[in-house]
PDB file of N, CA and C in Angstrom:
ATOM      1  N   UNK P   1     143.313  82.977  59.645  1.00 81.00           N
ATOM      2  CA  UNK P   1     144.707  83.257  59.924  1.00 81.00           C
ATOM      3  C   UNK P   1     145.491  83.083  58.628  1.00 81.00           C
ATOM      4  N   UNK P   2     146.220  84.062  58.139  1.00 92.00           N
ATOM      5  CA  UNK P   2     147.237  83.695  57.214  1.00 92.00           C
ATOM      6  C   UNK P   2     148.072  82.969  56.851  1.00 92.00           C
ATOM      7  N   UNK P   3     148.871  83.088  58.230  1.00 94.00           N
ATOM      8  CA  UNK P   3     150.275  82.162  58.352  1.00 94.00           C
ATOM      9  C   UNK P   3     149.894  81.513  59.478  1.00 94.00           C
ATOM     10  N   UNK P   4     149.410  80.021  59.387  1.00 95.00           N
ATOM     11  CA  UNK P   4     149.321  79.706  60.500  1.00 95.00           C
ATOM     12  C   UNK P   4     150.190  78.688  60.911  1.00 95.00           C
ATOM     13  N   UNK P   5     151.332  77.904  60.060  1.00 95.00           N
ATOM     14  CA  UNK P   5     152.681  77.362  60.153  1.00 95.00           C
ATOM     15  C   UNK P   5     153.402  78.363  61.046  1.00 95.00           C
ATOM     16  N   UNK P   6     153.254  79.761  60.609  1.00 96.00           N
ATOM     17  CA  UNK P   6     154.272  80.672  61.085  1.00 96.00           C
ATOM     18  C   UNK P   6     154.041  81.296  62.661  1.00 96.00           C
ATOM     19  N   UNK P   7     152.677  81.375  62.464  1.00 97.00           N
ATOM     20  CA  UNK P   7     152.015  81.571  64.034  1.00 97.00           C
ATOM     21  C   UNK P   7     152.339  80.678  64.988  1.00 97.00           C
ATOM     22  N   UNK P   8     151.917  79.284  64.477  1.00 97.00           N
ATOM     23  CA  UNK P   8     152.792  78.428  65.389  1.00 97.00           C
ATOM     24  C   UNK P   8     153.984  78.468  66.087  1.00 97.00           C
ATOM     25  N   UNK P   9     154.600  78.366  65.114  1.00 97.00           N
ATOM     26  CA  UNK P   9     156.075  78.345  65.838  1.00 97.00           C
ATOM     27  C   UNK P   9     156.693  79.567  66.557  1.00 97.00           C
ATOM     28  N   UNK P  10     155.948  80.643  66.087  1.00 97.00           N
ATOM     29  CA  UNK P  10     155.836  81.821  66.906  1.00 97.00           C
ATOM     30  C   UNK P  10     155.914  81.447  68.096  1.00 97.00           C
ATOM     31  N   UNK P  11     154.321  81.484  68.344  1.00 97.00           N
ATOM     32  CA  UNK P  11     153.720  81.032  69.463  1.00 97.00           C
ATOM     33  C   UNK P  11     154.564  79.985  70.183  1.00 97.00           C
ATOM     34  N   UNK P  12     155.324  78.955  69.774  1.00 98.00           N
ATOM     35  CA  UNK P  12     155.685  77.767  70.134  1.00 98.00           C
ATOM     36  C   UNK P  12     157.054  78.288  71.176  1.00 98.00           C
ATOM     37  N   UNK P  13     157.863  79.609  70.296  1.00 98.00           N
ATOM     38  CA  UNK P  13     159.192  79.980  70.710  1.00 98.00           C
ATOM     39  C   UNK P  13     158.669  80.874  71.945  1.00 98.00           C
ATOM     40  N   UNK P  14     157.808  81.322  71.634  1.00 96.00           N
ATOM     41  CA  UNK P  14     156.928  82.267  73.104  1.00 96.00           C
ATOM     42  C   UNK P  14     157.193  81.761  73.915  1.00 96.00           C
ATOM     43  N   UNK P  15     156.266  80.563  74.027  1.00 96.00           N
ATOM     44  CA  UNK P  15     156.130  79.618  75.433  1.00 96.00           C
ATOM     45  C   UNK P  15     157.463  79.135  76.234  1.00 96.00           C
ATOM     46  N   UNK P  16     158.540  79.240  74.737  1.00 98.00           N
ATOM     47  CA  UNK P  16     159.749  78.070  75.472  1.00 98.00           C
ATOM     48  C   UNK P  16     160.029  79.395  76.093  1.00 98.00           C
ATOM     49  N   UNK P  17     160.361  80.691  75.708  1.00 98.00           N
ATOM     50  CA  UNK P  17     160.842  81.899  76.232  1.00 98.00           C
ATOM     51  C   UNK P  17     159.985  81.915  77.973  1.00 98.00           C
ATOM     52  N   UNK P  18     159.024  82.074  78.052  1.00 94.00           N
ATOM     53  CA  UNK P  18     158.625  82.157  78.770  1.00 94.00           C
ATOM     54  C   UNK P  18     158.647  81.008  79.689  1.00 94.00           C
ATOM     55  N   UNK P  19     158.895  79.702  79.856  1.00 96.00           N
ATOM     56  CA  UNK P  19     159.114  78.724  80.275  1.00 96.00           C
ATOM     57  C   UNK P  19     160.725  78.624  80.853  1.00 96.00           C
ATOM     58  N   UNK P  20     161.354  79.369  80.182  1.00 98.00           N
ATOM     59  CA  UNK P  20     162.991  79.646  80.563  1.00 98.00           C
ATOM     60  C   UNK P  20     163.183  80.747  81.160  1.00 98.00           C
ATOM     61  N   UNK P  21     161.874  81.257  81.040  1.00 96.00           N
ATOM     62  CA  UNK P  21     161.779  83.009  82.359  1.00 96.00           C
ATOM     63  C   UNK P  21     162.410  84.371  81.706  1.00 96.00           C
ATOM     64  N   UNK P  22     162.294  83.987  80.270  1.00 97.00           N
ATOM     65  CA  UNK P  22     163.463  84.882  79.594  1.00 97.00           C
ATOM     66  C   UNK P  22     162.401  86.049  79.116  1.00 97.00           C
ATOM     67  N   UNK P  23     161.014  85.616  79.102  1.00 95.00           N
ATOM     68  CA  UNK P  23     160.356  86.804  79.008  1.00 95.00           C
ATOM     69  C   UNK P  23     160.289  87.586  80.535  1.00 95.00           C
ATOM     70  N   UNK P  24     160.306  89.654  80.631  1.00 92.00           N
ATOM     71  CA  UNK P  24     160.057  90.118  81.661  1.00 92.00           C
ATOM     72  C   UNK P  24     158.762  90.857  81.088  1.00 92.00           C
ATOM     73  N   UNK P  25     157.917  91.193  81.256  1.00 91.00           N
ATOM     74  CA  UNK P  25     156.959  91.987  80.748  1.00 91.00           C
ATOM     75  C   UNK P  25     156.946  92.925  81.923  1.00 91.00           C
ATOM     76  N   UNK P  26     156.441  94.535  81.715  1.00 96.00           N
ATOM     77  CA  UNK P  26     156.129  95.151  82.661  1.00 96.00           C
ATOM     78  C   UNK P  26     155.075  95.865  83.318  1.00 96.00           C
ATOM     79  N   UNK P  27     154.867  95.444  84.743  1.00 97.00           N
ATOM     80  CA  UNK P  27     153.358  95.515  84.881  1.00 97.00           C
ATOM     81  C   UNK P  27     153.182  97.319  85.316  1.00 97.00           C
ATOM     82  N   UNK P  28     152.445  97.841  84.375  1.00 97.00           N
ATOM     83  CA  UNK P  28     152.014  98.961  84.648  1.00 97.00           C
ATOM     84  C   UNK P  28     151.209  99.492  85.879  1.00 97.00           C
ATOM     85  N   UNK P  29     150.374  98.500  86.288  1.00 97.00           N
ATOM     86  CA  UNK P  29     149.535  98.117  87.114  1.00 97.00           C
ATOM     87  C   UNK P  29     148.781  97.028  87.736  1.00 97.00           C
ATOM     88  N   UNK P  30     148.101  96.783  88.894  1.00 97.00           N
ATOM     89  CA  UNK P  30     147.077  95.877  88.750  1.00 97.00           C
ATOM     90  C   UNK P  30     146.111  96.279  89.731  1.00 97.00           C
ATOM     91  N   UNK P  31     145.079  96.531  88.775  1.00 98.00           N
ATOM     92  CA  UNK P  31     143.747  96.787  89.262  1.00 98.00           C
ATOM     93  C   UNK P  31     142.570  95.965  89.820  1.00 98.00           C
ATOM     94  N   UNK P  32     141.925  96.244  90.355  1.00 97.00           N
ATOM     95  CA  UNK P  32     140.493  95.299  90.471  1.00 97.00           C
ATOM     96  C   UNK P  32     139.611  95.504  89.450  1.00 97.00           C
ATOM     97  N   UNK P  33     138.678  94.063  89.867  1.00 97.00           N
ATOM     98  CA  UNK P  33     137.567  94.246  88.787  1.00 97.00           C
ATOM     99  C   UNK P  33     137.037  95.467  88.648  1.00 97.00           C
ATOM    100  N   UNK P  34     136.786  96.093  89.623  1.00 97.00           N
ATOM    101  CA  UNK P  34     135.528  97.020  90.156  1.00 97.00           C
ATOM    102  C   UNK P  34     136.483  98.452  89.489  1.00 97.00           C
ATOM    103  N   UNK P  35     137.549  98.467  89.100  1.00 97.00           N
ATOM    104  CA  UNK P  35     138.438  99.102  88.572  1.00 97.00           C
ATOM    105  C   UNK P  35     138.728  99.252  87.207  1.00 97.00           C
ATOM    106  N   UNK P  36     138.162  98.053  86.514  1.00 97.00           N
ATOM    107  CA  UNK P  36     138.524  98.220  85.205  1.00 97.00           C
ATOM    108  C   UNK P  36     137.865  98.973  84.385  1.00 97.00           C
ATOM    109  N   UNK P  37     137.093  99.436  84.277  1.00 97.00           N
ATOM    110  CA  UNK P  37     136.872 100.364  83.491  1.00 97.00           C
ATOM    111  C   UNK P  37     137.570 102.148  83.392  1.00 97.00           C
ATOM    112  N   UNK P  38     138.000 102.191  84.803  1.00 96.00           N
ATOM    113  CA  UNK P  38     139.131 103.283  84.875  1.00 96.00           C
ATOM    114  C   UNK P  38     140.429 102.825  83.970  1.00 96.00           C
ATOM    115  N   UNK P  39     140.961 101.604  83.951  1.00 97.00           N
ATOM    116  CA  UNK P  39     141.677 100.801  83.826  1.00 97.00           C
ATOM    117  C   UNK P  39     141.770 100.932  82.170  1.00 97.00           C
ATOM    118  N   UNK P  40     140.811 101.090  81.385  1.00 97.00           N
ATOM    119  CA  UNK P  40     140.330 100.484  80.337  1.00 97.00           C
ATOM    120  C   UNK P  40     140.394 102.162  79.465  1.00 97.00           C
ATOM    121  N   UNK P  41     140.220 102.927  80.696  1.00 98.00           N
ATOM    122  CA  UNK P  41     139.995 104.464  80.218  1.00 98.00           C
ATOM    123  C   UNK P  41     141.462 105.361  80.182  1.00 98.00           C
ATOM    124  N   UNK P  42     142.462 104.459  80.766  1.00 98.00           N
ATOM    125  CA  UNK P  42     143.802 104.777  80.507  1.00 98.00           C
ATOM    126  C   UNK P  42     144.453 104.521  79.506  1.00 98.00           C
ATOM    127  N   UNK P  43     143.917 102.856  79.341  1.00 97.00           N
ATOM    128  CA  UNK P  43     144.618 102.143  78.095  1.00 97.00           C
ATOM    129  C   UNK P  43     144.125 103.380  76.687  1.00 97.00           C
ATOM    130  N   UNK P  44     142.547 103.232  76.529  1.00 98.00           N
ATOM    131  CA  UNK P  44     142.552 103.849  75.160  1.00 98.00           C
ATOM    132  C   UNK P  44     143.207 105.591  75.218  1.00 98.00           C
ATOM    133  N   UNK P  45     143.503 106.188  76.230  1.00 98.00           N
ATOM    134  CA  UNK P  45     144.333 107.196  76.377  1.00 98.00           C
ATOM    135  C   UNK P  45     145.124 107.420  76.398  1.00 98.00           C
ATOM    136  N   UNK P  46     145.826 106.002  76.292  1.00 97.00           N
ATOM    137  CA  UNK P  46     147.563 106.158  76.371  1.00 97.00           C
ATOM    138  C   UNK P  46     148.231 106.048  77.334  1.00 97.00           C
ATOM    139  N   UNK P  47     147.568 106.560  78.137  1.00 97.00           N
ATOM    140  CA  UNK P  47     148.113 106.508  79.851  1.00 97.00           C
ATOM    141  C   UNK P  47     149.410 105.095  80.024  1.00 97.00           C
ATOM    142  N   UNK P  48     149.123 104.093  79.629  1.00 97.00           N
ATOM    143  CA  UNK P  48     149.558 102.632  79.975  1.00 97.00           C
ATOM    144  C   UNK P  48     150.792 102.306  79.653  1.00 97.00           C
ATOM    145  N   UNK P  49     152.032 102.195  80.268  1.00 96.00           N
ATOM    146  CA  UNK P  49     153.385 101.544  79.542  1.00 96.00           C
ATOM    147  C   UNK P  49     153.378 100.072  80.073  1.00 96.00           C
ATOM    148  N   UNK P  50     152.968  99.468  79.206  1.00 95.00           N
ATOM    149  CA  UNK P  50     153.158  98.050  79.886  1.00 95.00           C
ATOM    150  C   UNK P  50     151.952  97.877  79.581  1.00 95.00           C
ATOM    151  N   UNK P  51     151.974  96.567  80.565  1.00 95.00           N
ATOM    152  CA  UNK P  51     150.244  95.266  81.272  1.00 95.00           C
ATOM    153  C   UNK P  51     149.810  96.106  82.055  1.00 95.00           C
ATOM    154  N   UNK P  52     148.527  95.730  81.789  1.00 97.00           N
ATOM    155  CA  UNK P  52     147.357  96.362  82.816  1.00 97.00           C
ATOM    156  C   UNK P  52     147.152  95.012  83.233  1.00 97.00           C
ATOM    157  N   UNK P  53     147.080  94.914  84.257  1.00 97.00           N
ATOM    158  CA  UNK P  53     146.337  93.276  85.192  1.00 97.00           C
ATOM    159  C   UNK P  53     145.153  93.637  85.999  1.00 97.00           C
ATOM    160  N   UNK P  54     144.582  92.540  85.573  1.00 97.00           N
ATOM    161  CA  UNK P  54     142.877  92.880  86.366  1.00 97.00           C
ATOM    162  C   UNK P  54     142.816  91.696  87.469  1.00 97.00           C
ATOM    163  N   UNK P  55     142.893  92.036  88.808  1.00 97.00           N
ATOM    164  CA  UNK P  55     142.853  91.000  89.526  1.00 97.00           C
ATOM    165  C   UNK P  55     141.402  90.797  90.106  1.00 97.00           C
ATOM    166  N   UNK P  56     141.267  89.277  89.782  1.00 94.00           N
ATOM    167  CA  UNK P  56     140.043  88.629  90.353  1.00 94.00           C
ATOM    168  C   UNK P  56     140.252  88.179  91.335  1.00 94.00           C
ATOM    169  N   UNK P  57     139.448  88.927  92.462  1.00 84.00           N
ATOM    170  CA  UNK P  57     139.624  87.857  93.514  1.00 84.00           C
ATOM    171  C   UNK P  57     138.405  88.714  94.623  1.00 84.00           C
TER     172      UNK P  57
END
């Protein structure tokens, strides 16, 4: 890692963001396991605005 002072605190302001709910991310989808590779065949196509979520269950 290069900057890894800088990654930190990156990372550090992430968490508080996300801990204060101030991150929204948007879920494009959520697929199953048995799905991801369709899943996987969108992403490298472009298909995807957002998260792809792979649900285990």
């Amino acid at each position: 890692m290069k900057y890894p002072k800088e990654n930190m605190a990156n990372t550090m302001t992430l968490m508080q963001w996300h801990a204060e709910g101030k991150l929204k991310p948007h879920i494009h989808k959520i697929v199953s396991l048995e799905a991801t590779e369709v899943a996987l065949d969108e992403m490298m196509h472009r298909k995807v605005k957002g998260k792809m979520v792979v649900q285990i269950s």
